[in-house]
Short mmCIF file of C-alpha atoms and ligand atoms in Angstrom, two decimals:
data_model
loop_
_atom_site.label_atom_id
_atom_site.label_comp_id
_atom_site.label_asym_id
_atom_site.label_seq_id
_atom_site.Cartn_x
_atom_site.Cartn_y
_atom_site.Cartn_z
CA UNK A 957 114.68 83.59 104.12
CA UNK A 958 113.72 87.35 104.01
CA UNK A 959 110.17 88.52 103.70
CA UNK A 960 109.86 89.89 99.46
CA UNK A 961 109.61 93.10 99.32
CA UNK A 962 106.08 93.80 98.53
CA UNK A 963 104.41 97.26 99.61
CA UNK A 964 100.59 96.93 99.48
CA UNK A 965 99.19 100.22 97.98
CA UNK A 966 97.21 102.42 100.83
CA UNK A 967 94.28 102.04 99.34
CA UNK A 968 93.91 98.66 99.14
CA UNK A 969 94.24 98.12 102.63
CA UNK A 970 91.27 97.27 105.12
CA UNK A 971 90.77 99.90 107.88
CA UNK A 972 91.94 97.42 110.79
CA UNK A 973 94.21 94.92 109.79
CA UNK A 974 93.59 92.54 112.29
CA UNK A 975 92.36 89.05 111.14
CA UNK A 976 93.23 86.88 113.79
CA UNK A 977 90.83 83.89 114.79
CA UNK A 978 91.40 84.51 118.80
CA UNK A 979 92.27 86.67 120.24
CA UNK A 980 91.36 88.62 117.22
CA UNK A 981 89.80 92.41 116.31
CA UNK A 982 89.05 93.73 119.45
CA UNK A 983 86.74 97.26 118.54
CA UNK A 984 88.94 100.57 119.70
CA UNK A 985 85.56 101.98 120.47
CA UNK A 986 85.03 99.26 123.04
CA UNK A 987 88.65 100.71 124.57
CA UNK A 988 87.51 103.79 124.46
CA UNK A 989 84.19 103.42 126.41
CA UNK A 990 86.35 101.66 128.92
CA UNK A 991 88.69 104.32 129.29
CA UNK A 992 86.08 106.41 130.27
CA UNK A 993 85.17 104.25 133.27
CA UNK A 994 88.77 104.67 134.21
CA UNK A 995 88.46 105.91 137.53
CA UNK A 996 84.86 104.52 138.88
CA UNK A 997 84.75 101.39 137.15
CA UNK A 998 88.14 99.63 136.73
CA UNK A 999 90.13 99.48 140.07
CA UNK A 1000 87.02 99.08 141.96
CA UNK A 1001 85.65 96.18 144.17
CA UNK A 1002 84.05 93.28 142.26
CA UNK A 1003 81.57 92.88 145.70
CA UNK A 1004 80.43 96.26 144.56
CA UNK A 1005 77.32 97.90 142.77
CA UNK A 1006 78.89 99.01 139.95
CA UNK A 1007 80.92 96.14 139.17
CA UNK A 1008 78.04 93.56 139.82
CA UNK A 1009 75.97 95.94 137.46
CA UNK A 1010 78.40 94.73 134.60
CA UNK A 1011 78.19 91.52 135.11
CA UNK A 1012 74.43 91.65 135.46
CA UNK A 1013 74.28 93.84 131.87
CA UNK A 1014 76.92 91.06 130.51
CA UNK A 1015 74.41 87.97 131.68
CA UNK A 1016 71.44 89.80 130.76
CA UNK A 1017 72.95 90.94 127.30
CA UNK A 1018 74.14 87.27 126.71
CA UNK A 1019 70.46 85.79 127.33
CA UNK A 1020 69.04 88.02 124.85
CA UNK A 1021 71.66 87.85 122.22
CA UNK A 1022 71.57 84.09 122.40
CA UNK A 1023 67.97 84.07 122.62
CA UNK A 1024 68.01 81.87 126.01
CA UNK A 1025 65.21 79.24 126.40
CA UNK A 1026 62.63 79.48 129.46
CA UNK A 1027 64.73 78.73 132.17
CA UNK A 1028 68.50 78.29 131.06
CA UNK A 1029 70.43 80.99 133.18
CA UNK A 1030 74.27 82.36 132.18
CA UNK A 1031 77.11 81.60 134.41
CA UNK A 1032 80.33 83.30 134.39
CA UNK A 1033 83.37 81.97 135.88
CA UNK A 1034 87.46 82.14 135.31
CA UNK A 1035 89.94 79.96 133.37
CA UNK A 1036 88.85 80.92 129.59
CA UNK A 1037 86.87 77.93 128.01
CA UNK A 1038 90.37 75.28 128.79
CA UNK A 1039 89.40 75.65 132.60
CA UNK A 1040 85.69 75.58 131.77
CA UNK A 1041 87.06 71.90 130.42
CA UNK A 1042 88.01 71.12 133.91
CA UNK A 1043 85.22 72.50 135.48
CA UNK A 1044 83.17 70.03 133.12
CA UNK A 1045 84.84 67.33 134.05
CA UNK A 1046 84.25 67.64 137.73
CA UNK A 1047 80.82 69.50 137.60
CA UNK A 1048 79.10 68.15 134.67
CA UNK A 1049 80.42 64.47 133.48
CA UNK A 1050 78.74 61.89 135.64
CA UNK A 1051 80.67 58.54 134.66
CA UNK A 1052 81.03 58.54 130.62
CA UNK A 1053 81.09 61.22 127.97
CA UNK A 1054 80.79 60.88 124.33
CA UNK A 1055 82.81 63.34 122.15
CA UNK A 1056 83.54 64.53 118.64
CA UNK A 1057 87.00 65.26 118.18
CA UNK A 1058 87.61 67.37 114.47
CA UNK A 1059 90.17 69.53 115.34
CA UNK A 1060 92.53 70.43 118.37
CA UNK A 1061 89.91 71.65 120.67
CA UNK A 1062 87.54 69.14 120.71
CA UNK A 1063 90.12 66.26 121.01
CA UNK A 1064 92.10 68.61 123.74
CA UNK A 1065 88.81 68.30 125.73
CA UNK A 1066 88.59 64.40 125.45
CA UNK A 1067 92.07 64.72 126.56
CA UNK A 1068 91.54 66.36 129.79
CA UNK A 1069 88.60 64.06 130.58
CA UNK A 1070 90.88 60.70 129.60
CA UNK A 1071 92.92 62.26 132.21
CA UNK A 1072 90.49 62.20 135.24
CA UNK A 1073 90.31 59.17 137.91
CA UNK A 1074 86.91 59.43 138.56
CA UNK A 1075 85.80 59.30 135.20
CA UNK A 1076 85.15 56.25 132.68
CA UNK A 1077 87.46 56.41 129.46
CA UNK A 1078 85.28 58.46 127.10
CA UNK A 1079 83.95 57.56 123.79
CA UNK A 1080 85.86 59.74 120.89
CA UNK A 1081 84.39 59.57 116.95
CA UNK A 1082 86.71 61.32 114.69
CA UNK A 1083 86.59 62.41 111.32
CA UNK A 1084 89.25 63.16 108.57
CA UNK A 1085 90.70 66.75 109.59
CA UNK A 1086 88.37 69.58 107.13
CA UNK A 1087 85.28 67.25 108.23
CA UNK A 1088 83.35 66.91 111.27
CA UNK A 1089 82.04 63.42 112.63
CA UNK A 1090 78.57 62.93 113.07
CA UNK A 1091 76.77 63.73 115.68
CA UNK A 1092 74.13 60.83 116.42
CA UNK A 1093 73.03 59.27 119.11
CA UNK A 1094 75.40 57.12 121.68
CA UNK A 1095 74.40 54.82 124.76
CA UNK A 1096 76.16 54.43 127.66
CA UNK A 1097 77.42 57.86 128.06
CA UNK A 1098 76.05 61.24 129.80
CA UNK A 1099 76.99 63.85 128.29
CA UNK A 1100 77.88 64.60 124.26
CA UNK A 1101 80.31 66.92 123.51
CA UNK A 1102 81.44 68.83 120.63
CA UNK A 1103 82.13 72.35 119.13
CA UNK A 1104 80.15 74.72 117.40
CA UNK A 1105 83.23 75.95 115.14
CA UNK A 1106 86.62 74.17 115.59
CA UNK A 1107 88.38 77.07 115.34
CA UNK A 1108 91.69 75.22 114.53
CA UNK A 1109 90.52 73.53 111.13
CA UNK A 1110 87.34 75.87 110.13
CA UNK A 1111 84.75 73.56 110.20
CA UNK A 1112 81.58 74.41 111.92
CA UNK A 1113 78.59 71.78 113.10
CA UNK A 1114 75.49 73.36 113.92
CA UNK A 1115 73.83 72.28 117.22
CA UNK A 1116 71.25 69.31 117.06
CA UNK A 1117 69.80 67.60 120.18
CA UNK A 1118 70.43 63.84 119.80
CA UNK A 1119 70.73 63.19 123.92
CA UNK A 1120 68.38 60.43 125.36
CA UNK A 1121 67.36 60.01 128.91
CA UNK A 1122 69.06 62.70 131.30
CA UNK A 1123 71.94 62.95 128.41
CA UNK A 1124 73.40 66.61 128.42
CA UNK A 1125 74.72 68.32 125.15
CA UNK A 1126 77.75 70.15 125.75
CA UNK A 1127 78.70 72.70 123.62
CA UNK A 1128 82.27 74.11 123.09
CA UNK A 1129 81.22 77.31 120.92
CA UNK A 1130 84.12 79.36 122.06
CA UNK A 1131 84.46 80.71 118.46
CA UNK A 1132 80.88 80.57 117.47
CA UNK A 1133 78.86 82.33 120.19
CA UNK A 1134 77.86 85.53 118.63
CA UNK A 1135 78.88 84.63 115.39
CA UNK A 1136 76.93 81.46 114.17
CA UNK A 1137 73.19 81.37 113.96
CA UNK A 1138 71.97 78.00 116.26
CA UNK A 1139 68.89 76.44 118.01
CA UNK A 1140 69.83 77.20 121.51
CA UNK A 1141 67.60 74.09 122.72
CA UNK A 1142 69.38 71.52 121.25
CA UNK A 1143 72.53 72.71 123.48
CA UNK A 1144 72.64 72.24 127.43
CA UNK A 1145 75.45 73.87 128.15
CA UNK A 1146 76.68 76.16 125.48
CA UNK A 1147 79.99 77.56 126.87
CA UNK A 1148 82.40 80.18 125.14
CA UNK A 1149 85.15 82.83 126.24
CA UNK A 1150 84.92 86.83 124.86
CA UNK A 1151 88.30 86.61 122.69
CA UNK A 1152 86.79 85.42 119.55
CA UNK A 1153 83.47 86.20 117.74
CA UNK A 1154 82.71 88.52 120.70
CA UNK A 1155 85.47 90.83 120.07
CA UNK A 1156 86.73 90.68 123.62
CA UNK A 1157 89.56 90.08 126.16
CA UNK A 1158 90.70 86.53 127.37
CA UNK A 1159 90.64 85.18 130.84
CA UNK A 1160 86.35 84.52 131.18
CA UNK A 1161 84.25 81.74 130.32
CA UNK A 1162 80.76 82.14 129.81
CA UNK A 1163 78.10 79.21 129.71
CA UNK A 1164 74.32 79.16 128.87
CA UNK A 1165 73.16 76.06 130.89
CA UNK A 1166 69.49 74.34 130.83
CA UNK A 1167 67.56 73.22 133.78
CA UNK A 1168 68.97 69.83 132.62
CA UNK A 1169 72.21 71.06 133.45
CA UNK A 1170 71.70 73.37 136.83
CA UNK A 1171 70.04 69.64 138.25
CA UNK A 1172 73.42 67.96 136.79
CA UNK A 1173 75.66 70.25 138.55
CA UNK A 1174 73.60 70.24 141.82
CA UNK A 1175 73.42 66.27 142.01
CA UNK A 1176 77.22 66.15 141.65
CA UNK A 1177 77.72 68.83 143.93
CA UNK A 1178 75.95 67.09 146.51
CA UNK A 1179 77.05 63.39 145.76
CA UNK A 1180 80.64 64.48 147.50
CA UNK A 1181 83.00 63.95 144.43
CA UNK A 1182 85.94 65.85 145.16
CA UNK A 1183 85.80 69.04 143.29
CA UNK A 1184 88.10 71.98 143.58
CA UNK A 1185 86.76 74.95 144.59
CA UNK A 1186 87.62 77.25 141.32
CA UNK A 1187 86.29 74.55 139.26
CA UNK A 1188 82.95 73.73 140.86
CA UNK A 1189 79.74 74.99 138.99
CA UNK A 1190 77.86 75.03 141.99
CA UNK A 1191 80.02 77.58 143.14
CA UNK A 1192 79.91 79.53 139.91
CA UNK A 1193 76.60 79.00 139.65
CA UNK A 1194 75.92 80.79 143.09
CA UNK A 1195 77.93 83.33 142.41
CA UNK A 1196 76.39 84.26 138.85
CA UNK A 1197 72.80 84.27 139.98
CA UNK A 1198 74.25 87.06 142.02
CA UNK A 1199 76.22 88.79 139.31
CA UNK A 1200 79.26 87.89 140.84
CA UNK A 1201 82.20 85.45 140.17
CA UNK A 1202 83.33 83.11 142.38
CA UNK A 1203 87.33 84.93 142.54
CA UNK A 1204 88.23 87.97 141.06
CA UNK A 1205 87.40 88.53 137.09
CA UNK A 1206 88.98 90.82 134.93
CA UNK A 1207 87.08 93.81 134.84
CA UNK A 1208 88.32 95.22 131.79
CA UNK A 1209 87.62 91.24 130.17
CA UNK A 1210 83.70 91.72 131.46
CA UNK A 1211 83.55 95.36 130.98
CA UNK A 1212 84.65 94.67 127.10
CA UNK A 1213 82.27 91.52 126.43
CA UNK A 1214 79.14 93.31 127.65
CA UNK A 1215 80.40 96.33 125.36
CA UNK A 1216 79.90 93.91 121.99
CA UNK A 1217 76.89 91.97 123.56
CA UNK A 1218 75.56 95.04 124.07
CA UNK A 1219 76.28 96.52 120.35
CA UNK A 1220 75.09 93.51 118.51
CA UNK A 1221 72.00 93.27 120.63
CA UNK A 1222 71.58 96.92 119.34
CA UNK A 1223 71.72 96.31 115.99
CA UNK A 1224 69.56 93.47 115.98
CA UNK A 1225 70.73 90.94 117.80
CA UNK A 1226 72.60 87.45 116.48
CA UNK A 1227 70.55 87.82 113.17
CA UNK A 1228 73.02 90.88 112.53
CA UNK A 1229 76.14 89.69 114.14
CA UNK A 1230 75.88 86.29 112.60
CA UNK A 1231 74.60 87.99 109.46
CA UNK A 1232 77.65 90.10 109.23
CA UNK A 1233 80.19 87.13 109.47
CA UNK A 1234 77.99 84.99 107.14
CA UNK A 1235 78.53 88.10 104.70
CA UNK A 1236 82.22 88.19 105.23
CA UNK A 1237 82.37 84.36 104.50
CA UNK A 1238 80.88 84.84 101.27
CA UNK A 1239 82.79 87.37 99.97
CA UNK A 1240 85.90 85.66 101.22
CA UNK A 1241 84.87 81.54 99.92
CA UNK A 1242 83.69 83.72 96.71
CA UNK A 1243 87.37 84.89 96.41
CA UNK A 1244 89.12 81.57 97.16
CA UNK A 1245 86.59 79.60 94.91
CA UNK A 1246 87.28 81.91 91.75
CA UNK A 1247 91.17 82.28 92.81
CA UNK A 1248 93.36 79.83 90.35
CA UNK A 1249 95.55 79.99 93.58
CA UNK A 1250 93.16 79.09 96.78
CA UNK A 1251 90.52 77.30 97.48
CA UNK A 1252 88.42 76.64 100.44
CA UNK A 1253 89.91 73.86 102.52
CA UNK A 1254 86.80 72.48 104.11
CA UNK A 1255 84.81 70.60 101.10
CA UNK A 1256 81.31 70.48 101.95
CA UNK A 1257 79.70 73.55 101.92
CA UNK A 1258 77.90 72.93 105.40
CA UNK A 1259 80.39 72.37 107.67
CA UNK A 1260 82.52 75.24 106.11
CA UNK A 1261 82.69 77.45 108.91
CA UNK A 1262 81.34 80.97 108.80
CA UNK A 1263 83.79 82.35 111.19
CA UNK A 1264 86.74 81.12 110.81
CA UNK A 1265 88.23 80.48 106.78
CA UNK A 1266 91.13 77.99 105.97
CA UNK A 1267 92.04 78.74 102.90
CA UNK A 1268 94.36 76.57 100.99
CA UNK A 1269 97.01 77.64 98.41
CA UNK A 1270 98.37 75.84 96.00
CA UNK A 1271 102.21 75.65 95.68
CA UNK A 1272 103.03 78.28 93.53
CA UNK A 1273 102.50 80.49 96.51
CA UNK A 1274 103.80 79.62 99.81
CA UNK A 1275 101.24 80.32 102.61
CA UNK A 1276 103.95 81.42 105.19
CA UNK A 1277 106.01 83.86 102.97
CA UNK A 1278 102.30 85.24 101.84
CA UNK A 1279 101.33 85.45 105.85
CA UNK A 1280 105.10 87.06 106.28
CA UNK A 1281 104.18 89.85 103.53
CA UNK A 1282 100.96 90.79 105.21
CA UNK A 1283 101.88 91.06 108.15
CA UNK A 1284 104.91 93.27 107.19
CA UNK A 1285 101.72 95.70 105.55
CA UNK A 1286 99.71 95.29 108.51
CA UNK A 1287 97.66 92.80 107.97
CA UNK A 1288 97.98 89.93 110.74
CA UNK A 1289 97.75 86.74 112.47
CA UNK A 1290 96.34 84.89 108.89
CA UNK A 1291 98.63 82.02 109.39
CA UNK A 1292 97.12 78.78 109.38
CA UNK A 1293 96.95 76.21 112.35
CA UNK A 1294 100.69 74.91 112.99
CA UNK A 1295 99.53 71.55 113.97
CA UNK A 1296 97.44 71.50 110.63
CA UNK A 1297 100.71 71.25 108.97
CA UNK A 1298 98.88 72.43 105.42
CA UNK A 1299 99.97 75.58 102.75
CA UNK A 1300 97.17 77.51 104.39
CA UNK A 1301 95.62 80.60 106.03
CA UNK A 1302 93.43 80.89 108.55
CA UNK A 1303 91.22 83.90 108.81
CA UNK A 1304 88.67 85.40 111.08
CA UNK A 1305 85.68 86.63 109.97
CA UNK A 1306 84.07 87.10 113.50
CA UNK A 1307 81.22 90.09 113.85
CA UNK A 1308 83.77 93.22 114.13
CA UNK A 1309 85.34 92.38 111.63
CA UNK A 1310 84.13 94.74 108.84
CA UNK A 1311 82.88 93.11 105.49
CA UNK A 1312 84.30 95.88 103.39
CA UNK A 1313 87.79 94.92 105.47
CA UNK A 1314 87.40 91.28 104.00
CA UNK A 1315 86.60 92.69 101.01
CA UNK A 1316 89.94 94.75 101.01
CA UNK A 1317 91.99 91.95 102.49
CA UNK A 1318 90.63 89.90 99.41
CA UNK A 1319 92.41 92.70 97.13
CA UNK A 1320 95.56 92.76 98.73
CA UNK A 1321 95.97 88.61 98.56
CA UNK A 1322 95.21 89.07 94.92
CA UNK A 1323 98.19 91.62 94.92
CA UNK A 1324 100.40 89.77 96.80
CA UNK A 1325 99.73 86.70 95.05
CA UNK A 1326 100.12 88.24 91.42
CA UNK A 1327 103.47 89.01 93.11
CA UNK A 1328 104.92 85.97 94.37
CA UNK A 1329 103.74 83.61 91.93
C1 PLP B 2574 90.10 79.24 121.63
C2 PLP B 2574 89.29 78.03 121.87
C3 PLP B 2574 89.33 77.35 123.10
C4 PLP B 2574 90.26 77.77 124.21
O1 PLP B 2574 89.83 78.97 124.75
P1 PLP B 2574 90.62 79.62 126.00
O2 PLP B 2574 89.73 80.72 126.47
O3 PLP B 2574 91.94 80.09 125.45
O4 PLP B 2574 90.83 78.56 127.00
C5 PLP B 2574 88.51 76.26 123.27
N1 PLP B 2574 87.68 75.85 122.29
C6 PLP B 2574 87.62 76.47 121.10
C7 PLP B 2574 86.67 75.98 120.06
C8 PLP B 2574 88.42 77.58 120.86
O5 PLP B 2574 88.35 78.21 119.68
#
């Protein structure tokens, strides 16, 4: 089937068409400012001054922007937030973990830890797909895992501490950090990667982790559990405290995190960056709820993510050919979660994204859509 065609009028169009929920928007004057560190930043030795000073500006930036608690430190390793996974489940999972599974990442998670010899089977509560399970208490585990935004379904939990004992909370927040307002105590280790709400490059993880969690990692580290060397905390952990990673980073992938950290802590820190998604979700759930065509596929308001909107149309329009048309006018990576299987869109509404572009990519769905229906 060919794409209708449908030519979106200039000035309906948002400045940057890019709506993707990861990777997603990344700011050109970000590229820019790393352009200009062409020749005595990128291509130089990670061991070095001027590469450590990055990663020190990125850790420091990411403590203030998240608002760090007394003693919680940032650790940096490689392997985006899939090998921080891995690196959980031989660093951080004792014996048994409890998790929430809502969406693909959270049950891909339980997956990898169902997978490991040394580990019990974990608990997994799951909830009809648009919801979120909830997250209580559970015995017999030590650690409780979860996301911050399931970025495949758009539905968002906000962190509460309900560990007991030496319990850790484990935080996926891949999509969130940056984007989502939260109680940083109630997390342990809150653990992301730059391609999403922080406008950056793939390839980095990035964890806040508690005193809780540095005694976890050292206790395991010392117990003699096999652990691989590019997945051992300890190792990372080392490493950070000296601004350094463990093996070679991306340097354009730090160099373009600390560039957004460093803009949002500018403007006011996760108040504004959170504030500016949480404006973009309104104007976008605003749209859907008084569109006769859309509406909002997550049904209670609090768990409808702030970051990332799934949008479902009903079946006069078909979300595909709609997600075919805008792309074709510039407007991209809308379509909804394959695995989802639903007549949907997915869009991101992370902290670069400009309001007044959702606004204008509200426009041209209402043109499309008078169009195809
Ligand atoms: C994208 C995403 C991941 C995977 O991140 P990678 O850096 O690609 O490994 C994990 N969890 C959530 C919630 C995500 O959105």
């Amino acid at each position: 089937m060919s794409t209708p065609d449908i030519v979106i009028p200039t000035d309906l169009l948002p400045a940057d068409g890019r709506f993707g929920s990861g990777p997603t928007k990344v700011r050109p004057e970000a590229l820019d400012a790393l352009a200009r560190r062409a020749t005595d930043y990128m291509g130089t030795s990670h061991r070095q001054m001027p590469v450590k000073l990055m990663v020190a500006e990125l850790r420091n930036g990411i403590a203030e922007l998240l608002r760090a608690p007394d003693g919680y430190e940032i650790v940096c390793g490689n392997g985006g937030s899939t090998g921080f996974w891995d690196a959980a489940v031989f660093s951080l999972i004792e014996h048994r973990s409890h998790h929430l599974s809502f969406g693909e990442f959270g049950s891909k998670f339980g997956k990898a830890v169902a997978m490991a010899p040394h580990l019990e089977n974990p608990s997994v509560a799951e909830s009809a797909m648009g919801t979120h399970p909830a997250l209580e208490p559970v015995d017999g585990v030590d650690a409780i895992c979860y996301t911050h935004n399931e970025t495949s379904t758009g539905v968002m939990l906000d962190p509460v501490r309900v560990s007991t004992g030496d319990q850790l909370m484990l935080v996926d927040a891949t999509s969130g950090a940056g984007g989502l307002m939260f109680d940083a105590d109630a997390t342990d280790v809150y653990y992301f990667a730059p391609q999403k709400a922080l406008a950056g490059d793939g390839g980095l993880w990035i964890a806040m982790v508690s005193p809780a969690a540095v005694e976890r990692i050292e206790r395991i580290a010392a117990s003699g559990r096999y652990i691989p060397p590019s997945l051992d905390l300890k190792a990372a952990l080392d490493n950070s405290r000296k601004d350094q990673t463990y093996n070679t980073p991306s340097l354009a992938t730090v160099f373009l995190a600390a560039q957004t950290v460093n803009w949002f802590n500018e403007n006011g820190g996760l108040s504004w960056s959170a504030g500016r998604s949480a404006t973009s979700a309104d104007i976008l759930y605003g749209w859907a709820d008084r569109s006769d065509a859309a509406e909002p596929f997550v049904q209670i308001e609090t768990q409808r993510s702030k970051v990332v909107a799934t949008i479902d149309f009903d079946e006069s329009i078909d979300a595909d050919t709609l997600d075919d048309v805008l792309r074709a006018n510039g407007i991209v990576d809308v379509n909804g979660y394959r695995k989802l299987g639903r007549n949907q869109l997915r869009i991101g509404m992370f902290p670069a994204i400009d309001p007044t572009d959702t606004q204008a990519l509200t426009a041209c769905l209402d043109y499309c859509i008078e169009r195809l229906g």
